[in-house]
Amino acid sequence: FLILTALHVLWGLTALLWKMDDKDPFEIELPDQWQEALTDLVRKVADEQKLPMPDAIRLHALSVAHVYQDRKGRSILTLGGIAVVALPRRAVAGIIAHELGHCHSGDTALSRLAFRWHLVIGKLESRYVGRSLHSFNPLTWVLRIYHWTYIAFWFANLRCAELAADQHEIEMVGRKHSAATL
């Protein structure tokens, strides 16, 4: 059982070696001079809320907004083109405050770090689920209990991070506008 479990863990760790492409085909990178007004709005929100200014601002064809950290550790704020055009400036400022709140609390760095380990857990869980041989292995039980405990704490942490980011938006635009954009 020990050797079999060790082999499965080694097999799962191969997910750490996968080459990941950061490029999102729906993300639009515009020259700085084309988005001066948007950059000014982001800078105003960052200064007013004492949040970090992102390293890059991009538009997205599908998402309303998200923020992430690229391979080089730069924070990228991505705003949905439709949201920027269709929503009032104050609502967009609230969305920006929410996303920059994630940068401020370190959520983007943590997500980047955890992403590959989530692949390992997924790979191992896919191996264990539905295979009766693994139900007799107590080492598999320990590993799966660890996975489920980790996942429960991960989602609890995500929930706390969302609430903290929501608070930045509420401070920026008020409860009524926050409720409308969230």
GROMACS .gro file of N, CA and C in nm:
model
  546
    1PHE      N    1   0.082  -0.120   0.000
    1PHE     CA    2   0.000   0.000   0.000
    1PHE      C    3   0.086   0.126   0.000
    2LEU      N    4   0.194   0.121   0.077
    2LEU     CA    5   0.283   0.237   0.087
    2LEU      C    6   0.347   0.267  -0.048
    3ILE      N    7   0.395   0.165  -0.116
    3ILE     CA    8   0.459   0.185  -0.247
    3ILE      C    9   0.358   0.235  -0.349
    4LEU      N   10   0.240   0.176  -0.350
    4LEU     CA   11   0.135   0.217  -0.443
    4LEU      C   12   0.095   0.363  -0.419
    5THR      N   13   0.079   0.400  -0.294
    5THR     CA   14   0.043   0.538  -0.261
    5THR      C   15   0.155   0.634  -0.300
    6ALA      N   16   0.279   0.596  -0.274
    6ALA     CA   17   0.394   0.682  -0.311
    6ALA      C   18   0.400   0.700  -0.462
    7LEU      N   19   0.374   0.594  -0.538
    7LEU     CA   20   0.375   0.606  -0.684
    7LEU      C   21   0.264   0.699  -0.733
    8HIS      N   22   0.147   0.690  -0.672
    8HIS     CA   23   0.037   0.779  -0.711
    8HIS      C   24   0.071   0.925  -0.679
    9VAL      N   25   0.133   0.948  -0.564
    9VAL     CA   26   0.171   1.085  -0.528
    9VAL      C   27   0.276   1.138  -0.626
   10LEU      N   28   0.373   1.056  -0.660
   10LEU     CA   29   0.474   1.097  -0.758
   10LEU      C   30   0.409   1.125  -0.893
   11TRP      N   31   0.314   1.043  -0.932
   11TRP     CA   32   0.241   1.065  -1.057
   11TRP      C   33   0.164   1.196  -1.051
   12GLY      N   34   0.102   1.226  -0.937
   12GLY     CA   35   0.029   1.351  -0.921
   12GLY      C   36   0.120   1.472  -0.925
   13LEU      N   37   0.241   1.459  -0.874
   13LEU     CA   38   0.335   1.571  -0.873
   13LEU      C   39   0.382   1.611  -1.013
   14THR      N   40   0.358   1.525  -1.111
   14THR     CA   41   0.396   1.563  -1.248
   14THR      C   42   0.318   1.686  -1.296
   15ALA      N   43   0.206   1.715  -1.231
   15ALA     CA   44   0.129   1.835  -1.267
   15ALA      C   45   0.210   1.963  -1.241
   16LEU      N   46   0.306   1.956  -1.150
   16LEU     CA   47   0.391   2.072  -1.123
   16LEU      C   48   0.483   2.104  -1.241
   17LEU      N   49   0.506   2.007  -1.327
   17LEU     CA   50   0.597   2.026  -1.440
   17LEU      C   51   0.527   2.073  -1.566
   18TRP      N   52   0.395   2.075  -1.566
   18TRP     CA   53   0.321   2.115  -1.685
   18TRP      C   54   0.351   2.260  -1.719
   19LYS      N   55   0.369   2.289  -1.846
   19LYS     CA   56   0.389   2.426  -1.890
   19LYS      C   57   0.252   2.492  -1.905
   20MET      N   58   0.235   2.605  -1.837
   20MET     CA   59   0.107   2.673  -1.837
   20MET      C   60   0.118   2.800  -1.921
   21ASP      N   61   0.018   2.825  -2.003
   21ASP     CA   62   0.013   2.945  -2.085
   21ASP      C   63  -0.071   3.050  -2.014
   22ASP      N   64  -0.010   3.166  -1.988
   22ASP     CA   65  -0.081   3.274  -1.919
   22ASP      C   66  -0.170   3.355  -2.011
   23LYS      N   67  -0.153   3.341  -2.140
   23LYS     CA   68  -0.223   3.427  -2.235
   23LYS      C   69  -0.370   3.389  -2.245
   24ASP      N   70  -0.456   3.488  -2.218
   24ASP     CA   71  -0.600   3.471  -2.229
   24ASP      C   72  -0.642   3.525  -2.366
   25PRO      N   73  -0.703   3.443  -2.452
   25PRO     CA   74  -0.738   3.490  -2.587
   25PRO      C   75  -0.844   3.601  -2.587
   26PHE      N   76  -0.916   3.619  -2.477
   26PHE     CA   77  -1.019   3.722  -2.471
   26PHE      C   78  -0.969   3.852  -2.408
   27GLU      N   79  -0.843   3.855  -2.371
   27GLU     CA   80  -0.785   3.973  -2.309
   27GLU      C   81  -0.727   4.065  -2.417
   28ILE      N   82  -0.752   4.195  -2.402
   28ILE     CA   83  -0.709   4.293  -2.501
   28ILE      C   84  -0.612   4.389  -2.434
   29GLU      N   85  -0.491   4.395  -2.486
   29GLU     CA   86  -0.391   4.486  -2.433
   29GLU      C   87  -0.382   4.607  -2.525
   30LEU      N   88  -0.420   4.722  -2.473
   30LEU     CA   89  -0.421   4.845  -2.552
   30LEU      C   90  -0.300   4.931  -2.518
   31PRO      N   91  -0.256   5.014  -2.612
   31PRO     CA   92  -0.149   5.108  -2.580
   31PRO      C   93  -0.192   5.205  -2.470
   32ASP      N   94  -0.098   5.251  -2.389
   32ASP     CA   95  -0.130   5.338  -2.276
   32ASP      C   96  -0.204   5.464  -2.316
   33GLN      N   97  -0.167   5.523  -2.430
   33GLN     CA   98  -0.232   5.648  -2.470
   33GLN      C   99  -0.379   5.629  -2.506
   34TRP      N  100  -0.423   5.507  -2.536
   34TRP     CA  101  -0.562   5.480  -2.568
   34TRP      C  102  -0.648   5.465  -2.444
   35GLN      N  103  -0.585   5.443  -2.332
   35GLN     CA  104  -0.663   5.420  -2.210
   35GLN      C  105  -0.622   5.515  -2.097
   36GLU      N  106  -0.589   5.639  -2.134
   36GLU     CA  107  -0.548   5.738  -2.034
   36GLU      C  108  -0.658   5.765  -1.932
   37ALA      N  109  -0.782   5.779  -1.978
   37ALA     CA  110  -0.893   5.807  -1.887
   37ALA      C  111  -0.915   5.691  -1.790
   38LEU      N  112  -0.904   5.569  -1.839
   38LEU     CA  113  -0.920   5.452  -1.753
   38LEU      C  114  -0.805   5.443  -1.653
   39THR      N  115  -0.684   5.470  -1.698
   39THR     CA  116  -0.568   5.469  -1.609
   39THR      C  117  -0.584   5.575  -1.501
   40ASP      N  118  -0.633   5.693  -1.538
   40ASP     CA  119  -0.656   5.799  -1.440
   40ASP      C  120  -0.759   5.758  -1.337
   41LEU      N  121  -0.866   5.691  -1.382
   41LEU     CA  122  -0.969   5.644  -1.289
   41LEU      C  123  -0.912   5.540  -1.193
   42VAL      N  124  -0.833   5.446  -1.245
   42VAL     CA  125  -0.772   5.343  -1.160
   42VAL      C  126  -0.678   5.409  -1.060
   43ARG      N  127  -0.598   5.505  -1.103
   43ARG     CA  128  -0.506   5.575  -1.014
   43ARG      C  129  -0.583   5.650  -0.904
   44LYS      N  130  -0.694   5.714  -0.942
   44LYS     CA  131  -0.776   5.787  -0.845
   44LYS      C  132  -0.833   5.693  -0.740
   45VAL      N  133  -0.885   5.580  -0.784
   45VAL     CA  134  -0.941   5.482  -0.691
   45VAL      C  135  -0.831   5.427  -0.599
   46ALA      N  136  -0.716   5.394  -0.657
   46ALA     CA  137  -0.605   5.340  -0.578
   46ALA      C  138  -0.559   5.441  -0.473
   47ASP      N  139  -0.547   5.567  -0.511
   47ASP     CA  140  -0.504   5.670  -0.417
   47ASP      C  141  -0.608   5.694  -0.307
   48GLU      N  142  -0.733   5.702  -0.348
   48GLU     CA  143  -0.840   5.731  -0.252
   48GLU      C  144  -0.858   5.620  -0.149
   49GLN      N  145  -0.846   5.495  -0.195
   49GLN     CA  146  -0.867   5.381  -0.106
   49GLN      C  147  -0.735   5.328  -0.046
   50LYS      N  148  -0.624   5.392  -0.081
   50LYS     CA  149  -0.490   5.348  -0.034
   50LYS      C  150  -0.463   5.203  -0.075
   51LEU      N  151  -0.491   5.175  -0.201
   51LEU     CA  152  -0.471   5.042  -0.259
   51LEU      C  153  -0.356   5.048  -0.358
   52PRO      N  154  -0.292   4.934  -0.386
   52PRO     CA  155  -0.181   4.936  -0.480
   52PRO      C  156  -0.227   4.958  -0.625
   53MET      N  157  -0.149   5.031  -0.698
   53MET     CA  158  -0.176   5.053  -0.841
   53MET      C  159  -0.130   4.927  -0.916
   54PRO      N  160  -0.212   4.874  -1.006
   54PRO     CA  161  -0.171   4.755  -1.081
   54PRO      C  162  -0.057   4.788  -1.177
   55ASP      N  163   0.020   4.687  -1.214
   55ASP     CA  164   0.130   4.706  -1.308
   55ASP      C  165   0.080   4.723  -1.450
   56ALA      N  166  -0.035   4.665  -1.481
   56ALA     CA  167  -0.092   4.677  -1.615
   56ALA      C  168  -0.244   4.675  -1.605
   57ILE      N  169  -0.307   4.743  -1.700
   57ILE     CA  170  -0.453   4.746  -1.710
   57ILE      C  171  -0.489   4.696  -1.849
   58ARG      N  172  -0.580   4.600  -1.854
   58ARG     CA  173  -0.622   4.543  -1.981
   58ARG      C  174  -0.774   4.535  -1.986
   59LEU      N  175  -0.825   4.521  -2.105
   59LEU     CA  176  -0.968   4.500  -2.125
   59LEU      C  177  -0.994   4.354  -2.154
   60HIS      N  178  -1.116   4.311  -2.127
   60HIS     CA  179  -1.153   4.171  -2.149
   60HIS      C  180  -1.285   4.166  -2.223
   61ALA      N  181  -1.297   4.072  -2.314
   61ALA     CA  182  -1.418   4.061  -2.396
   61ALA      C  183  -1.533   3.993  -2.323
   62LEU      N  184  -1.505   3.908  -2.224
   62LEU     CA  185  -1.611   3.831  -2.158
   62LEU      C  186  -1.631   3.865  -2.011
   63SER      N  187  -1.524   3.875  -1.936
   63SER     CA  188  -1.530   3.895  -1.792
   63SER      C  189  -1.573   4.037  -1.758
   64VAL      N  190  -1.641   4.055  -1.646
   64VAL     CA  191  -1.673   4.189  -1.598
   64VAL      C  192  -1.546   4.252  -1.542
   65ALA      N  193  -1.474   4.180  -1.461
   65ALA     CA  194  -1.347   4.228  -1.406
   65ALA      C  195  -1.279   4.115  -1.331
   66HIS      N  196  -1.150   4.114  -1.334
   66HIS     CA  197  -1.070   4.026  -1.249
   66HIS      C  198  -0.929   4.081  -1.240
   67VAL      N  199  -0.857   4.033  -1.144
   67VAL     CA  200  -0.719   4.073  -1.125
   67VAL      C  201  -0.639   3.946  -1.103
   68TYR      N  202  -0.518   3.944  -1.156
   68TYR     CA  203  -0.433   3.827  -1.140
   68TYR      C  204  -0.287   3.868  -1.141
   69GLN      N  205  -0.203   3.773  -1.109
   69GLN     CA  206  -0.060   3.796  -1.110
   69GLN      C  207   0.000   3.710  -1.220
   70ASP      N  208   0.081   3.770  -1.306
   70ASP     CA  209   0.142   3.692  -1.414
   70ASP      C  210   0.266   3.619  -1.364
   71ARG      N  211   0.331   3.547  -1.453
   71ARG     CA  212   0.449   3.469  -1.418
   71ARG      C  213   0.562   3.553  -1.358
   72LYS      N  214   0.570   3.677  -1.402
   72LYS     CA  215   0.676   3.767  -1.355
   72LYS      C  216   0.642   3.834  -1.223
   73GLY      N  217   0.522   3.808  -1.170
   73GLY     CA  218   0.481   3.866  -1.044
   73GLY      C  219   0.414   4.002  -1.058
   74ARG      N  220   0.385   4.043  -1.180
   74ARG     CA  221   0.317   4.172  -1.202
   74ARG      C  222   0.167   4.154  -1.182
   75SER      N  223   0.103   4.253  -1.120
   75SER     CA  224  -0.042   4.246  -1.102
   75SER      C  225  -0.109   4.307  -1.225
   76ILE      N  226  -0.205   4.234  -1.279
   76ILE     CA  227  -0.277   4.274  -1.400
   76ILE      C  228  -0.424   4.293  -1.364
   77LEU      N  229  -0.473   4.415  -1.383
   77LEU     CA  230  -0.615   4.445  -1.364
   77LEU      C  231  -0.683   4.434  -1.499
   78THR      N  232  -0.783   4.350  -1.508
   78THR     CA  233  -0.854   4.329  -1.633
   78THR      C  234  -1.000   4.368  -1.613
   79LEU      N  235  -1.043   4.465  -1.692
   79LEU     CA  236  -1.181   4.514  -1.684
   79LEU      C  237  -1.256   4.477  -1.810
   80GLY      N  238  -1.379   4.435  -1.793
   80GLY     CA  239  -1.461   4.400  -1.908
   80GLY      C  240  -1.495   4.523  -1.990
   81GLY      N  241  -1.476   4.514  -2.120
   81GLY     CA  242  -1.504   4.627  -2.208
   81GLY      C  243  -1.649   4.670  -2.199
   82ILE      N  244  -1.740   4.575  -2.188
   82ILE     CA  245  -1.882   4.609  -2.179
   82ILE      C  246  -1.911   4.681  -2.049
   83ALA      N  247  -1.850   4.638  -1.939
   83ALA     CA  248  -1.871   4.703  -1.809
   83ALA      C  249  -1.819   4.847  -1.812
   84VAL      N  250  -1.704   4.868  -1.874
   84VAL     CA  251  -1.646   5.001  -1.880
   84VAL      C  252  -1.735   5.095  -1.961
   85VAL      N  253  -1.792   5.045  -2.068
   85VAL     CA  254  -1.875   5.128  -2.155
   85VAL      C  255  -2.017   5.143  -2.100
   86ALA      N  256  -2.075   5.037  -2.047
   86ALA     CA  257  -2.217   5.037  -2.011
   86ALA      C  258  -2.247   5.089  -1.870
   87LEU      N  259  -2.155   5.072  -1.777
   87LEU     CA  260  -2.183   5.111  -1.639
   87LEU      C  261  -2.141   5.255  -1.614
   88PRO      N  262  -2.207   5.321  -1.519
   88PRO     CA  263  -2.166   5.457  -1.484
   88PRO      C  264  -2.025   5.457  -1.425
   89ARG      N  265  -1.959   5.570  -1.435
   89ARG     CA  266  -1.821   5.584  -1.388
   89ARG      C  267  -1.808   5.543  -1.240
   90ARG      N  268  -1.906   5.579  -1.160
   90ARG     CA  269  -1.901   5.546  -1.018
   90ARG      C  270  -1.906   5.395  -0.996
   91ALA      N  271  -1.987   5.326  -1.073
   91ALA     CA  272  -1.996   5.180  -1.061
   91ALA      C  273  -1.864   5.115  -1.104
   92VAL      N  274  -1.804   5.167  -1.210
   92VAL     CA  275  -1.675   5.114  -1.256
   92VAL      C  276  -1.569   5.139  -1.149
   93ALA      N  277  -1.574   5.254  -1.084
   93ALA     CA  278  -1.479   5.284  -0.975
   93ALA      C  279  -1.495   5.184  -0.862
   94GLY      N  280  -1.619   5.146  -0.832
   94GLY     CA  281  -1.643   5.045  -0.728
   94GLY      C  282  -1.587   4.909  -0.767
   95ILE      N  283  -1.605   4.872  -0.892
   95ILE     CA  284  -1.550   4.745  -0.940
   95ILE      C  285  -1.398   4.747  -0.931
   96ILE      N  286  -1.338   4.857  -0.970
   96ILE     CA  287  -1.192   4.870  -0.962
   96ILE      C  288  -1.145   4.859  -0.817
   97ALA      N  289  -1.216   4.925  -0.725
   97ALA     CA  290  -1.180   4.917  -0.582
   97ALA      C  291  -1.187   4.773  -0.533
   98HIS      N  292  -1.290   4.702  -0.576
   98HIS     CA  293  -1.305   4.561  -0.537
   98HIS      C  294  -1.185   4.479  -0.584
   99GLU      N  295  -1.151   4.493  -0.712
   99GLU     CA  296  -1.041   4.414  -0.768
   99GLU      C  297  -0.906   4.453  -0.708
  100LEU      N  298  -0.883   4.582  -0.688
  100LEU     CA  299  -0.757   4.625  -0.626
  100LEU      C  300  -0.749   4.579  -0.481
  101GLY      N  301  -0.865   4.561  -0.418
  101GLY     CA  302  -0.868   4.505  -0.283
  101GLY      C  303  -0.809   4.365  -0.278
  102HIS      N  304  -0.830   4.289  -0.385
  102HIS     CA  305  -0.769   4.156  -0.393
  102HIS      C  306  -0.617   4.166  -0.400
  103CYS      N  307  -0.566   4.262  -0.476
  103CYS     CA  308  -0.420   4.282  -0.484
  103CYS      C  309  -0.365   4.321  -0.348
  104HIS      N  310  -0.436   4.411  -0.281
  104HIS     CA  311  -0.391   4.464  -0.152
  104HIS      C  312  -0.377   4.353  -0.048
  105SER      N  313  -0.471   4.261  -0.048
  105SER     CA  314  -0.469   4.155   0.054
  105SER      C  315  -0.381   4.036   0.016
  106GLY      N  316  -0.324   4.037  -0.103
  106GLY     CA  317  -0.234   3.929  -0.143
  106GLY      C  318  -0.303   3.809  -0.204
  107ASP      N  319  -0.431   3.822  -0.237
  107ASP     CA  320  -0.505   3.709  -0.293
  107ASP      C  321  -0.447   3.662  -0.425
  108THR      N  322  -0.400   3.756  -0.507
  108THR     CA  323  -0.352   3.719  -0.640
  108THR      C  324  -0.224   3.636  -0.630
  109ALA      N  325  -0.135   3.673  -0.540
  109ALA     CA  326  -0.010   3.596  -0.522
  109ALA      C  327  -0.041   3.458  -0.467
  110LEU      N  328  -0.133   3.451  -0.372
  110LEU     CA  329  -0.170   3.322  -0.312
  110LEU      C  330  -0.236   3.231  -0.415
  111SER      N  331  -0.323   3.287  -0.498
  111SER     CA  332  -0.389   3.207  -0.601
  111SER      C  333  -0.289   3.153  -0.701
  112ARG      N  334  -0.193   3.234  -0.739
  112ARG     CA  335  -0.090   3.191  -0.834
  112ARG      C  336  -0.009   3.076  -0.775
  113LEU      N  337   0.027   3.088  -0.649
  113LEU     CA  338   0.105   2.986  -0.581
  113LEU      C  339   0.027   2.855  -0.568
  114ALA      N  340  -0.101   2.866  -0.534
  114ALA     CA  341  -0.182   2.747  -0.507
  114ALA      C  342  -0.232   2.677  -0.632
  115PHE      N  343  -0.233   2.746  -0.746
  115PHE     CA  344  -0.294   2.690  -0.866
  115PHE      C  345  -0.236   2.554  -0.904
  116ARG      N  346  -0.105   2.541  -0.906
  116ARG     CA  347  -0.044   2.413  -0.945
  116ARG      C  348  -0.072   2.304  -0.843
  117TRP      N  349  -0.076   2.341  -0.715
  117TRP     CA  350  -0.106   2.240  -0.613
  117TRP      C  351  -0.250   2.192  -0.625
  118HIS      N  352  -0.338   2.280  -0.671
  118HIS     CA  353  -0.476   2.238  -0.697
  118HIS      C  354  -0.480   2.137  -0.811
  119LEU      N  355  -0.392   2.154  -0.910
  119LEU     CA  356  -0.383   2.056  -1.018
  119LEU      C  357  -0.337   1.921  -0.965
  120VAL      N  358  -0.240   1.923  -0.874
  120VAL     CA  359  -0.192   1.797  -0.815
  120VAL      C  360  -0.305   1.728  -0.739
  121ILE      N  361  -0.376   1.804  -0.657
  121ILE     CA  362  -0.488   1.746  -0.581
  121ILE      C  363  -0.593   1.690  -0.675
  122GLY      N  364  -0.626   1.765  -0.779
  122GLY     CA  365  -0.725   1.718  -0.876
  122GLY      C  366  -0.681   1.591  -0.946
  123LYS      N  367  -0.553   1.586  -0.981
  123LYS     CA  368  -0.500   1.467  -1.048
  123LYS      C  369  -0.507   1.345  -0.956
  124LEU      N  370  -0.470   1.363  -0.831
  124LEU     CA  371  -0.475   1.251  -0.736
  124LEU      C  372  -0.619   1.210  -0.706
  125GLU      N  373  -0.706   1.307  -0.686
  125GLU     CA  374  -0.846   1.275  -0.656
  125GLU      C  375  -0.910   1.201  -0.773
  126SER      N  376  -0.877   1.240  -0.894
  126SER     CA  377  -0.934   1.169  -1.010
  126SER      C  378  -0.886   1.025  -1.015
  127ARG      N  379  -0.770   1.002  -0.960
  127ARG     CA  380  -0.714   0.866  -0.956
  127ARG      C  381  -0.783   0.782  -0.849
  128TYR      N  382  -0.820   0.845  -0.738
  128TYR     CA  383  -0.875   0.772  -0.624
  128TYR      C  384  -1.026   0.750  -0.631
  129VAL      N  385  -1.098   0.843  -0.689
  129VAL     CA  386  -1.244   0.836  -0.688
  129VAL      C  387  -1.292   0.720  -0.775
  130GLY      N  388  -1.380   0.638  -0.719
  130GLY     CA  389  -1.443   0.531  -0.793
  130GLY      C  390  -1.358   0.407  -0.813
  131ARG      N  391  -1.245   0.401  -0.751
  131ARG     CA  392  -1.161   0.282  -0.762
  131ARG      C  393  -1.164   0.209  -0.629
  132SER      N  394  -1.221   0.093  -0.628
  132SER     CA  395  -1.245   0.022  -0.503
  132SER      C  396  -1.115  -0.020  -0.434
  133LEU      N  397  -1.008  -0.040  -0.509
  133LEU     CA  398  -0.880  -0.080  -0.450
  133LEU      C  399  -0.833   0.025  -0.350
  134HIS      N  400  -0.854   0.153  -0.382
  134HIS     CA  401  -0.807   0.260  -0.295
  134HIS      C  402  -0.889   0.272  -0.167
  135SER      N  403  -1.010   0.221  -0.167
  135SER     CA  404  -1.091   0.231  -0.046
  135SER      C  405  -1.038   0.141   0.066
  136PHE      N  406  -0.951   0.047   0.033
  136PHE     CA  407  -0.892  -0.041   0.135
  136PHE      C  408  -0.757   0.010   0.184
  137ASN      N  409  -0.708   0.117   0.127
  137ASN     CA  410  -0.576   0.169   0.162
  137ASN      C  411  -0.590   0.283   0.264
  138PRO      N  412  -0.547   0.262   0.388
  138PRO     CA  413  -0.560   0.368   0.488
  138PRO      C  414  -0.474   0.491   0.456
  139LEU      N  415  -0.368   0.475   0.382
  139LEU     CA  416  -0.286   0.591   0.344
  139LEU      C  417  -0.361   0.681   0.246
  140THR      N  418  -0.440   0.619   0.162
  140THR     CA  419  -0.523   0.697   0.070
  140THR      C  420  -0.627   0.776   0.149
  141TRP      N  421  -0.682   0.715   0.253
  141TRP     CA  422  -0.779   0.786   0.336
  141TRP      C  423  -0.715   0.911   0.396
  142VAL      N  424  -0.595   0.895   0.450
  142VAL     CA  425  -0.525   1.009   0.512
  142VAL      C  426  -0.502   1.119   0.409
  143LEU      N  427  -0.457   1.080   0.291
  143LEU     CA  428  -0.431   1.177   0.186
  143LEU      C  429  -0.558   1.249   0.142
  144ARG      N  430  -0.665   1.174   0.127
  144ARG     CA  431  -0.792   1.234   0.084
  144ARG      C  432  -0.853   1.322   0.194
  145ILE      N  433  -0.837   1.283   0.319
  145ILE     CA  434  -0.884   1.369   0.429
  145ILE      C  435  -0.806   1.501   0.427
  146TYR      N  436  -0.676   1.493   0.404
  146TYR     CA  437  -0.596   1.615   0.393
  146TYR      C  438  -0.646   1.701   0.277
  147HIS      N  439  -0.671   1.641   0.161
  147HIS     CA  440  -0.719   1.716   0.045
  147HIS      C  441  -0.849   1.789   0.077
  148TRP      N  442  -0.945   1.718   0.136
  148TRP     CA  443  -1.074   1.778   0.163
  148TRP      C  444  -1.065   1.885   0.272
  149THR      N  445  -0.978   1.864   0.369
  149THR     CA  446  -0.957   1.967   0.472
  149THR      C  447  -0.894   2.091   0.408
  150TYR      N  448  -0.794   2.070   0.325
  150TYR     CA  449  -0.730   2.182   0.255
  150TYR      C  450  -0.832   2.257   0.169
  151ILE      N  451  -0.912   2.184   0.094
  151ILE     CA  452  -1.011   2.248   0.006
  151ILE      C  453  -1.112   2.328   0.088
  152ALA      N  454  -1.157   2.276   0.201
  152ALA     CA  455  -1.251   2.348   0.286
  152ALA      C  456  -1.190   2.478   0.338
  153PHE      N  457  -1.064   2.472   0.382
  153PHE     CA  458  -0.997   2.593   0.430
  153PHE      C  459  -0.970   2.690   0.316
  154TRP      N  460  -0.939   2.638   0.198
  154TRP     CA  461  -0.914   2.725   0.082
  154TRP      C  462  -1.038   2.806   0.048
  155PHE      N  463  -1.153   2.738   0.043
  155PHE     CA  464  -1.276   2.809   0.010
  155PHE      C  465  -1.319   2.905   0.121
  156ALA      N  466  -1.293   2.870   0.246
  156ALA     CA  467  -1.321   2.963   0.356
  156ALA      C  468  -1.234   3.088   0.342
  157ASN      N  469  -1.108   3.069   0.305
  157ASN     CA  470  -1.019   3.183   0.284
  157ASN      C  471  -1.065   3.268   0.165
  158LEU      N  472  -1.110   3.203   0.058
  158LEU     CA  473  -1.162   3.277  -0.057
  158LEU      C  474  -1.282   3.362  -0.018
  159ARG      N  475  -1.368   3.307   0.062
  159ARG     CA  476  -1.487   3.380   0.106
  159ARG      C  477  -1.447   3.503   0.188
  160CYS      N  478  -1.352   3.487   0.278
  160CYS     CA  479  -1.304   3.602   0.357
  160CYS      C  480  -1.240   3.707   0.266
  161ALA      N  481  -1.165   3.663   0.165
  161ALA     CA  482  -1.101   3.756   0.072
  161ALA      C  483  -1.206   3.833  -0.008
  162GLU      N  484  -1.312   3.766  -0.050
  162GLU     CA  485  -1.419   3.834  -0.123
  162GLU      C  486  -1.489   3.937  -0.036
  163LEU      N  487  -1.514   3.902   0.089
  163LEU     CA  488  -1.578   3.997   0.180
  163LEU      C  489  -1.490   4.119   0.203
  164ALA      N  490  -1.359   4.099   0.216
  164ALA     CA  491  -1.266   4.211   0.234
  164ALA      C  492  -1.264   4.299   0.109
  165ALA      N  493  -1.263   4.238  -0.010
  165ALA     CA  494  -1.265   4.314  -0.134
  165ALA      C  495  -1.398   4.388  -0.150
  166ASP      N  496  -1.507   4.324  -0.111
  166ASP     CA  497  -1.638   4.390  -0.116
  166ASP      C  498  -1.640   4.515  -0.028
  167GLN      N  499  -1.571   4.507   0.085
  167GLN     CA  500  -1.567   4.622   0.176
  167GLN      C  501  -1.499   4.742   0.111
  168HIS      N  502  -1.395   4.719   0.032
  168HIS     CA  503  -1.330   4.828  -0.041
  168HIS      C  504  -1.429   4.893  -0.139
  169GLU      N  505  -1.508   4.811  -0.205
  169GLU     CA  506  -1.606   4.864  -0.299
  169GLU      C  507  -1.714   4.944  -0.226
  170ILE      N  508  -1.760   4.893  -0.113
  170ILE     CA  509  -1.862   4.964  -0.036
  170ILE      C  510  -1.810   5.099   0.011
  171GLU      N  511  -1.685   5.102   0.057
  171GLU     CA  512  -1.626   5.228   0.101
  171GLU      C  513  -1.613   5.327  -0.014
  172MET      N  514  -1.591   5.275  -0.134
  172MET     CA  515  -1.570   5.362  -0.250
  172MET      C  516  -1.700   5.421  -0.302
  173VAL      N  517  -1.802   5.339  -0.317
  173VAL     CA  518  -1.924   5.386  -0.385
  173VAL      C  519  -2.051   5.374  -0.302
  174GLY      N  520  -2.045   5.317  -0.184
  174GLY     CA  521  -2.163   5.303  -0.101
  174GLY      C  522  -2.233   5.170  -0.122
  175ARG      N  523  -2.321   5.138  -0.030
  175ARG     CA  524  -2.390   5.008  -0.032
  175ARG      C  525  -2.481   4.990  -0.153
  176LYS      N  526  -2.553   5.094  -0.187
  176LYS     CA  527  -2.651   5.083  -0.296
  176LYS      C  528  -2.582   5.052  -0.430
  177HIS      N  529  -2.479   5.128  -0.463
  177HIS     CA  530  -2.409   5.105  -0.589
  177HIS      C  531  -2.330   4.973  -0.586
  178SER      N  532  -2.278   4.938  -0.469
  178SER     CA  533  -2.208   4.811  -0.458
  178SER      C  534  -2.301   4.694  -0.483
  179ALA      N  535  -2.420   4.702  -0.426
  179ALA     CA  536  -2.518   4.595  -0.446
  179ALA      C  537  -2.555   4.583  -0.593
  180ALA      N  538  -2.562   4.694  -0.663
  180ALA     CA  539  -2.599   4.691  -0.805
  180ALA      C  540  -2.489   4.629  -0.891
  181THR      N  541  -2.364   4.653  -0.857
  181THR     CA  542  -2.255   4.601  -0.942
  181THR      C  543  -2.207   4.462  -0.899
  182LEU      N  544  -2.223   4.427  -0.773
  182LEU     CA  545  -2.179   4.295  -0.730
  182LEU      C  546  -2.276   4.189  -0.778
   0.00000   0.00000   0.00000
